[in-house]
């Protein structure tokens, strides 16, 4: 994790929020490369799950919603975590997270020497287990108390009770309260889904582990409505679609690069199911902090639509033409976190390897996710023709993709810089490309393309660059493209 945090800061992916004021422990800012990576994750998710499917539509709702939404959804009553406080240092912990922390111990068997002992382990000297505050090692912890995770705020100029509202803790509720608007305006037939990507806020008691758990984050959520009276392949439609969405989400993460061995499904036990859920399955990822939830896929039944109908007094049903009856649809909810997905993609892509006796750090990001698609590098920055051609290539390719120009170091160094941020392809312009007027030599009009992963290079005519990158950046394999051009060793 430390390696990723340091790379993220050094190369402009993620910075600590308000760092010059000492930072906030729970908020992070995405830098120039981080925002590209994050936008790419949201873009491919939207393309694959919304634009590409006839049964999906999207919305973009307000963060501030009517306060009754949170009463109806159960968040005011149930969206709580148990917290405990240290009576000595006053630090606050999530009761169910205390045992996951390394703990401070003043060991009586070693004249009170201070030790930091790994989570869940006893002291190697006296055999004691943690009972006091894991941080200061001195204070007793209070009994657990429930703490609501929603951020309260005030709507309007006067801070009075009537105007209390909340920052949304999930994007999901906007899909339920807009169910009828979307159904009527788009004339949809069940099953169909409504998607939304946007910010959510939770006053987490113990945020941490970089962007894994923060107080402000982004979610990509889908509410997929099905007719509970339908059966598919002999099974209730909601159960069938729940399994389909689990498979589709897992396949999506694999498709964009997460390795099989780092992914697993985890079924929620009866005791941990949310108040609305019939069944929930998490997709867990092996993060640097260990196996943890990447996203959840819940079968929320008709709980939400019924609740909003009850609290608003508006009917939220669907008219089943065949059966001539109004039904309250069931909903399957694939809910992913953008920041967690980004952390997983970064962690999975990060590789350190030895190349020709030197360490190479490379982010093997999927080309569709990579923040920069192509870097254009002039081999000699003092040759006007080379520089002009390189700038021209950048400008042409930048009409379609994020492309950068860099001439601030020698070519080997420039390649390593691009490897470290996951740029899948570099284009170099050299004397051969433009020729040498002084010597009466004419250029061949070709440039070198270097592939990040294999480090292989090919010579490609300038006129073919657009079509080559269209192929490579939309899933075309390097080997099949490279096979059509002249090879040029490794770079
Ligand atoms: N509407 C259902 C829902 O919000 P959730 O499991 O609480 O379900 C869905 O959240 C996803 O949102 C999680 O799997 C995780 O990826 C992300 N997420 C939740 N809390 C987060 C936090 N504090 N920081 C970062 N991501 C978070």
XYZ file of C-alpha atoms and ligand atoms in Angstrom:
518
model
C 0.000 0.000 0.000
C 2.838 2.418 0.883
C 4.330 1.878 -2.575
C 1.006 2.708 -4.239
C 0.433 5.766 -2.039
C 3.898 7.073 -2.835
C 3.593 6.392 -6.591
C 0.177 8.037 -6.585
C 1.523 11.208 -5.039
C 4.774 11.338 -7.041
C 3.095 10.800 -10.398
C -0.074 12.839 -9.921
C -2.711 10.169 -9.317
C -3.892 10.931 -5.779
C -2.959 13.628 -3.268
C -3.967 14.010 0.336
C -6.793 16.551 0.505
C -5.762 19.982 1.874
C -2.241 18.686 2.344
C -0.701 22.129 2.949
C -2.923 22.437 6.029
C -1.827 19.078 7.365
C -4.380 17.105 5.337
C -7.578 15.394 6.349
C -7.287 11.745 7.242
C -10.331 10.768 5.285
C -10.401 12.699 2.006
C -8.203 12.473 -1.059
C -7.854 14.571 -4.206
C -7.367 13.035 -7.623
C -4.502 14.644 -9.548
C -4.050 15.056 -13.315
C -3.519 11.342 -13.971
C -5.903 10.144 -11.268
C -8.818 12.077 -12.710
C -8.180 10.543 -16.151
C -8.056 7.031 -14.682
C -11.195 7.632 -12.629
C -13.078 9.108 -15.589
C -12.012 6.139 -17.741
C -13.356 3.666 -15.150
C -16.700 5.472 -15.042
C -16.791 5.838 -18.839
C -16.274 2.124 -19.596
C -18.714 1.142 -16.831
C -21.355 3.468 -18.307
C -20.641 2.288 -21.841
C -20.720 -1.426 -20.955
C -23.648 -1.405 -18.520
C -25.809 1.470 -19.761
C -25.171 2.498 -23.364
C -24.455 -1.034 -24.560
C -27.653 -2.561 -23.164
C -31.205 -2.115 -24.461
C -32.614 -2.735 -20.961
C -30.689 0.060 -19.182
C -31.036 3.828 -18.810
C -29.168 6.334 -16.650
C -29.899 9.331 -14.438
C -27.884 11.984 -12.650
C -29.717 13.061 -9.489
C -29.064 15.667 -6.795
C -26.920 14.822 -3.815
C -29.353 16.642 -1.508
C -32.696 14.858 -1.433
C -35.919 15.359 0.504
C -35.178 14.377 4.137
C -38.115 11.934 4.189
C -36.222 9.817 1.620
C -33.888 8.782 4.428
C -36.707 7.980 6.810
C -38.390 5.804 4.179
C -35.162 4.089 3.119
C -34.355 3.155 6.699
C -31.099 5.137 6.764
C -32.217 7.375 9.635
C -32.961 4.364 11.821
C -30.571 1.713 10.581
C -27.569 3.319 8.888
C -25.412 3.115 11.976
C -22.140 1.558 13.042
C -21.287 0.618 16.626
C -18.542 2.863 17.988
C -16.386 2.801 21.078
C -14.308 5.612 22.610
C -11.049 5.463 24.528
C -11.606 6.996 27.977
C -7.969 8.124 28.092
C -6.950 9.468 24.639
C -10.543 9.979 23.419
C -9.892 8.270 20.077
C -12.961 6.711 18.509
C -13.093 3.295 16.813
C -15.633 1.169 15.043
C -16.352 -1.557 17.578
C -16.150 -4.291 14.946
C -12.821 -2.938 13.605
C -10.867 -2.694 16.874
C -9.518 -6.227 16.616
C -8.293 -5.586 13.071
C -5.756 -3.015 14.318
C -2.189 -3.532 15.554
C -2.198 -2.679 19.250
C 0.035 -0.829 21.672
C 1.060 -2.793 24.760
C 3.052 -1.856 27.875
C 4.305 -5.298 28.814
C 4.523 -6.112 32.564
C 6.942 -8.995 31.846
C 9.512 -6.533 30.397
C 9.298 -3.757 33.031
C 6.517 -2.022 31.126
C 8.321 -1.708 27.780
C 6.142 -0.502 24.947
C 5.450 -2.841 21.995
C 3.293 -2.644 18.863
C 1.724 -6.060 18.413
C 0.127 -7.258 15.147
C -3.670 -7.366 15.028
C -5.293 -10.291 16.871
C -1.948 -11.613 18.169
C -1.056 -11.948 21.872
C 2.057 -10.369 23.408
C 5.055 -12.663 22.784
C 6.461 -11.928 26.287
C 3.527 -12.034 28.696
C 0.898 -13.735 26.495
C -1.690 -10.990 27.181
C -4.321 -10.124 24.601
C -5.616 -6.619 23.886
C -8.253 -5.286 26.248
C -7.410 -1.552 26.278
C -7.311 1.133 23.548
C -5.248 -0.216 20.633
C -3.744 3.220 19.988
C -2.574 4.591 23.346
C -2.519 1.199 25.103
C -3.696 2.823 28.352
C -7.367 3.759 28.258
C -10.373 1.502 28.674
C -12.872 1.459 25.827
C -16.490 2.499 26.393
C -19.354 0.106 25.679
C -20.439 0.240 22.004
C -22.919 2.976 21.019
C -24.715 3.292 17.696
C -23.543 6.177 15.510
C -25.441 7.330 12.392
C -23.124 7.652 9.415
C -25.081 10.292 7.518
C -23.723 13.836 7.274
C -26.358 16.260 8.478
C -26.635 19.684 6.883
C -29.106 22.558 6.573
C -31.032 23.525 3.495
C -31.782 27.255 3.237
C -30.393 30.284 5.022
C -31.740 29.574 8.533
C -30.379 26.759 10.632
C -33.613 25.443 11.981
C -34.856 21.918 12.440
C -37.347 22.164 9.585
C -34.539 22.517 7.076
C -32.319 19.662 8.263
C -31.241 17.428 5.413
C -28.493 14.917 4.668
C -25.753 14.365 2.132
C -26.742 11.157 0.375
C -24.943 8.095 1.780
C -25.644 6.109 -1.425
C -26.745 6.980 -4.955
C -29.364 4.205 -4.962
C -32.319 6.059 -3.458
C -32.578 8.492 -6.382
C -33.342 5.558 -8.675
C -36.241 4.464 -6.450
C -37.779 7.899 -6.014
C -37.488 8.503 -9.779
C -38.819 5.047 -10.663
C -42.149 6.291 -11.990
C -40.646 9.315 -13.810
C -38.223 7.069 -15.658
C -40.788 4.342 -16.323
C -43.322 6.775 -17.822
C -40.932 9.005 -19.737
C -39.020 6.123 -21.340
C -41.990 3.697 -21.754
C -39.949 0.831 -20.323
C -40.919 -2.815 -19.945
C -39.678 -5.034 -17.111
C -36.973 -6.107 -16.636
C -35.042 -2.834 -16.886
C -32.397 -1.021 -14.918
C -31.568 2.535 -13.906
C -27.930 3.452 -13.368
C -26.186 6.353 -11.755
C -22.578 7.269 -10.984
C -21.937 9.990 -8.441
C -20.733 11.107 -5.058
C -21.835 9.671 -1.744
C -20.898 10.689 1.784
C -20.547 8.659 4.970
C -19.177 9.904 8.251
C -17.128 6.720 8.676
C -15.856 6.238 12.235
C -12.587 4.766 11.076
C -11.830 5.818 7.523
C -8.452 4.731 6.237
C -6.302 2.569 4.048
C -5.776 5.295 1.467
C -8.822 5.570 -0.843
C -10.339 2.286 0.358
C -12.585 3.824 3.006
C -13.185 7.569 2.865
C -15.910 9.939 3.978
C -16.540 11.274 0.469
C -16.428 8.791 -2.397
C -18.044 7.897 -5.695
C -20.357 5.024 -6.438
C -21.561 3.406 -9.645
C -24.905 1.820 -8.863
C -27.575 0.003 -10.822
C -31.118 -0.739 -9.697
C -32.396 -3.530 -11.932
C -36.173 -3.960 -11.673
C -37.766 -7.340 -12.379
C -41.271 -8.750 -12.236
C -41.414 -10.993 -9.142
C -44.161 -13.087 -10.758
C -41.960 -14.055 -13.723
C -39.879 -17.189 -13.789
C -36.793 -17.715 -15.906
C -35.326 -21.197 -16.434
C -37.649 -22.444 -13.713
C -36.431 -19.916 -11.129
C -37.977 -16.710 -9.724
C -36.864 -13.827 -11.992
C -35.221 -11.879 -9.140
C -33.030 -14.849 -8.194
C -32.115 -15.526 -11.827
C -31.150 -11.877 -12.427
C -29.238 -11.683 -9.171
C -26.945 -14.492 -10.345
C -26.666 -12.965 -13.832
C -25.529 -9.641 -12.395
C -22.976 -11.314 -10.127
C -21.472 -13.071 -13.167
C -21.568 -9.938 -15.340
C -19.885 -7.754 -12.717
C -17.184 -10.332 -12.055
C -16.559 -10.658 -15.805
C -16.331 -6.855 -16.073
C -13.551 -6.607 -13.494
C -11.688 -9.482 -15.170
C -12.072 -7.860 -18.575
C -10.353 -4.675 -17.386
C -7.429 -6.502 -15.883
C -8.114 -7.797 -12.359
C -6.535 -11.216 -12.047
C -8.660 -14.253 -11.284
C -6.612 -15.166 -8.221
C -7.294 -11.742 -6.693
C -11.082 -11.970 -6.996
C -13.591 -14.017 -5.017
C -17.284 -14.044 -4.198
C -18.487 -13.793 -0.612
C -22.019 -14.628 0.384
C -23.402 -12.522 3.271
C -24.456 -14.561 6.276
C -28.044 -14.199 7.544
C -26.817 -12.115 10.518
C -25.026 -9.514 8.377
C -27.693 -9.003 5.682
C -28.923 -5.392 5.444
C -32.478 -4.764 6.619
C -33.703 -4.688 2.990
C -31.839 -7.667 1.566
C -33.023 -11.157 0.657
C -29.505 -12.149 -0.424
C -26.255 -10.198 -0.876
C -23.043 -11.353 -2.512
C -19.861 -9.269 -2.394
C -17.139 -9.331 -4.981
C -14.035 -9.242 -2.815
C -10.627 -8.214 -4.056
C -7.276 -9.115 -2.543
C -6.270 -5.499 -1.736
C -2.816 -4.767 -0.266
C -4.674 -4.722 3.122
C -6.064 -8.228 2.506
C -9.341 -9.576 1.084
C -12.000 -6.846 1.264
C -15.216 -5.787 -0.421
C -14.851 -4.288 -3.880
C -18.584 -4.187 -4.618
C -21.834 -5.711 -3.435
C -24.746 -7.186 -5.382
C -27.949 -7.301 -3.336
C -31.452 -8.571 -3.940
C -33.405 -5.740 -2.289
C -36.808 -7.255 -3.105
C -39.670 -4.706 -3.230
C -38.578 -3.086 0.040
C -37.551 0.322 -1.333
C -40.424 0.925 -3.752
C -42.939 -0.084 -1.088
C -41.344 2.154 1.521
C -41.253 5.198 -0.775
C -44.802 4.528 -1.828
C -45.882 4.386 1.814
C -44.053 7.563 2.850
C -44.867 9.636 -0.268
C -48.415 8.393 -0.792
C -47.599 7.855 -4.515
C -48.079 4.558 -6.283
C -44.777 3.049 -7.442
C -46.032 0.053 -9.357
C -45.723 -1.405 -12.846
C -48.697 -2.489 -14.896
C -48.192 -6.036 -16.174
C -50.142 -6.025 -19.485
C -50.205 -9.805 -19.799
C -51.526 -10.549 -16.337
C -53.541 -7.314 -16.209
C -52.249 -6.491 -12.754
C -50.172 -3.861 -10.957
C -47.016 -5.223 -9.396
C -44.309 -3.740 -7.224
C -41.085 -4.815 -8.957
C -38.244 -6.524 -7.127
C -34.836 -4.960 -7.515
C -31.355 -6.385 -7.919
C -28.651 -3.876 -7.045
C -25.048 -4.104 -8.301
C -23.305 -1.376 -6.244
C -19.657 -0.569 -6.902
C -17.292 2.063 -5.504
C -15.293 4.012 -8.078
C -12.425 4.726 -5.682
C -12.175 1.096 -4.578
C -12.235 -0.037 -8.194
C -9.454 2.438 -8.960
C -7.375 1.139 -6.039
C -7.894 -2.448 -7.206
C -6.930 -1.629 -10.800
C -3.814 0.197 -9.594
C -2.794 -2.600 -7.221
C -3.312 -5.309 -9.829
C -1.464 -3.395 -12.540
C 1.599 -2.539 -10.457
C 4.628 -4.654 -11.376
C 8.319 -4.305 -10.581
C 10.629 -6.233 -12.890
C 14.260 -6.365 -13.908
C 15.118 -5.307 -17.439
C 18.717 -5.410 -18.654
C 19.970 -5.285 -15.063
C 17.747 -2.365 -14.049
C 14.506 -2.162 -12.093
C 11.495 -1.297 -14.243
C 8.241 -0.207 -12.583
C 5.322 -0.690 -14.887
C 1.586 -0.197 -14.451
C 0.045 -2.795 -16.723
C -3.271 -0.954 -16.880
C -5.800 -1.991 -19.499
C -5.387 0.466 -22.433
C -8.984 1.661 -21.994
C -8.242 2.604 -18.385
C -4.745 4.028 -18.836
C -4.742 7.792 -18.089
C -2.472 8.557 -21.043
C -2.930 6.447 -24.165
C 0.075 7.603 -26.187
C 3.219 9.599 -25.381
C 4.952 11.270 -28.309
C 8.698 11.600 -27.765
C 11.175 13.363 -30.045
C 14.547 11.607 -30.133
C 16.447 14.880 -30.590
C 14.836 17.983 -29.167
C 17.257 20.328 -30.929
C 16.158 19.233 -34.406
C 13.335 21.547 -35.404
C 11.816 19.153 -37.939
C 11.674 16.318 -35.395
C 10.065 18.495 -32.726
C 7.557 19.956 -35.198
C 6.569 16.503 -36.461
C 6.193 15.201 -32.887
C 3.956 18.145 -31.901
C 1.887 17.548 -35.046
C 1.384 13.863 -34.174
C 0.332 14.769 -30.639
C -2.190 17.303 -31.879
C -3.661 14.830 -34.410
C -3.998 11.937 -31.962
C -5.225 14.218 -29.159
C -8.449 14.772 -31.104
C -9.428 11.263 -30.008
C -7.348 10.280 -26.981
C -5.333 11.710 -24.089
C -1.895 12.077 -25.670
C 1.159 13.848 -24.245
C 4.402 15.234 -25.651
C 7.586 14.957 -23.582
C 11.139 15.957 -24.420
C 12.499 16.574 -20.937
C 14.905 13.615 -20.704
C 16.776 10.987 -22.720
C 14.606 8.401 -24.461
C 15.277 5.538 -22.000
C 14.196 7.740 -19.104
C 11.110 8.937 -20.975
C 10.060 5.328 -21.632
C 10.442 4.433 -17.937
C 8.361 7.458 -16.904
C 5.542 6.391 -19.186
C 5.789 2.741 -18.030
C 5.371 3.870 -14.447
C 2.059 5.603 -15.185
C 0.753 2.860 -17.439
C 0.925 4.550 -20.875
C 0.415 1.613 -23.250
C 2.189 3.111 -26.276
C 4.996 5.551 -27.028
C 5.717 7.078 -30.426
C 9.241 8.274 -31.161
C 10.189 10.587 -33.964
C 13.816 10.400 -35.114
C 16.149 11.546 -37.903
C 15.034 8.636 -40.079
C 11.458 9.963 -39.891
C 12.215 13.475 -41.149
C 15.532 13.000 -43.009
C 18.531 15.313 -42.903
C 18.399 18.252 -45.306
C 22.057 19.174 -44.729
C 23.078 15.731 -45.940
C 20.442 15.679 -48.667
C 18.695 12.713 -47.010
C 14.949 12.324 -47.308
C 12.941 10.991 -44.367
C 11.027 7.704 -44.603
C 7.887 9.255 -43.017
C 7.768 6.449 -40.433
C 7.818 6.595 -36.629
C 8.559 4.002 -33.952
C 5.717 2.690 -31.793
C 6.787 0.997 -28.581
C 4.510 -1.371 -26.682
C 4.618 -0.912 -22.871
C 4.211 -4.565 -21.889
C 6.527 -6.363 -24.352
C 8.745 -3.304 -24.962
C 8.756 -4.366 -28.635
C 9.019 -1.660 -31.260
C 7.673 -1.376 -34.792
C 8.133 1.177 -37.593
C 4.820 2.557 -38.776
C 4.122 5.122 -41.549
C 2.793 8.418 -40.199
C -0.244 8.011 -42.427
C -1.177 4.731 -40.662
C -0.871 6.017 -37.076
C -4.555 6.898 -36.660
C -5.849 3.519 -37.813
C -3.190 1.599 -35.850
C -4.150 3.344 -32.606
C -7.836 2.963 -33.325
C -7.208 -0.786 -33.488
C -4.839 -1.007 -30.511
C -6.882 1.219 -28.219
C -10.146 -0.557 -28.873
C -8.945 -3.989 -27.824
C -6.728 -5.010 -30.785
C -3.840 -7.280 -29.774
C -0.328 -5.887 -30.096
C 0.951 -9.129 -31.682
C -1.542 -9.000 -34.541
C -0.854 -5.310 -35.264
C 2.911 -5.660 -34.872
C 2.944 -8.591 -37.306
C 1.999 -6.259 -40.164
C 4.927 -3.837 -39.688
C 8.712 -3.802 -39.695
C 10.161 -4.846 -36.270
C 12.826 -2.792 -34.520
C 14.065 -4.581 -31.364
C 13.147 -3.637 -27.797
C 13.104 -0.132 -26.337
N -26.688 1.055 -2.290
C -25.974 -0.003 -1.671
C -24.704 0.424 -1.107
O -24.395 1.597 -1.034
P -22.531 -0.478 0.035
O -21.982 -1.877 0.090
O -22.679 0.261 1.294
O -23.915 -0.617 -0.737
C -21.389 -0.041 -2.279
O -21.642 0.389 -0.966
C -19.927 0.159 -2.624
O -19.554 1.532 -2.401
C -18.954 -0.647 -1.761
O -18.810 -1.967 -2.233
C -17.675 0.144 -1.929
O -17.036 -0.164 -3.154
C -18.190 1.578 -2.006
N -18.066 2.229 -0.688
C -18.929 2.151 0.338
N -18.487 2.875 1.389
C -17.328 3.439 1.001
C -16.373 4.309 1.635
N -16.564 4.780 2.858
N -15.268 4.674 0.929
C -15.078 4.222 -0.330
N -15.937 3.411 -0.969
C -17.041 3.017 -0.325
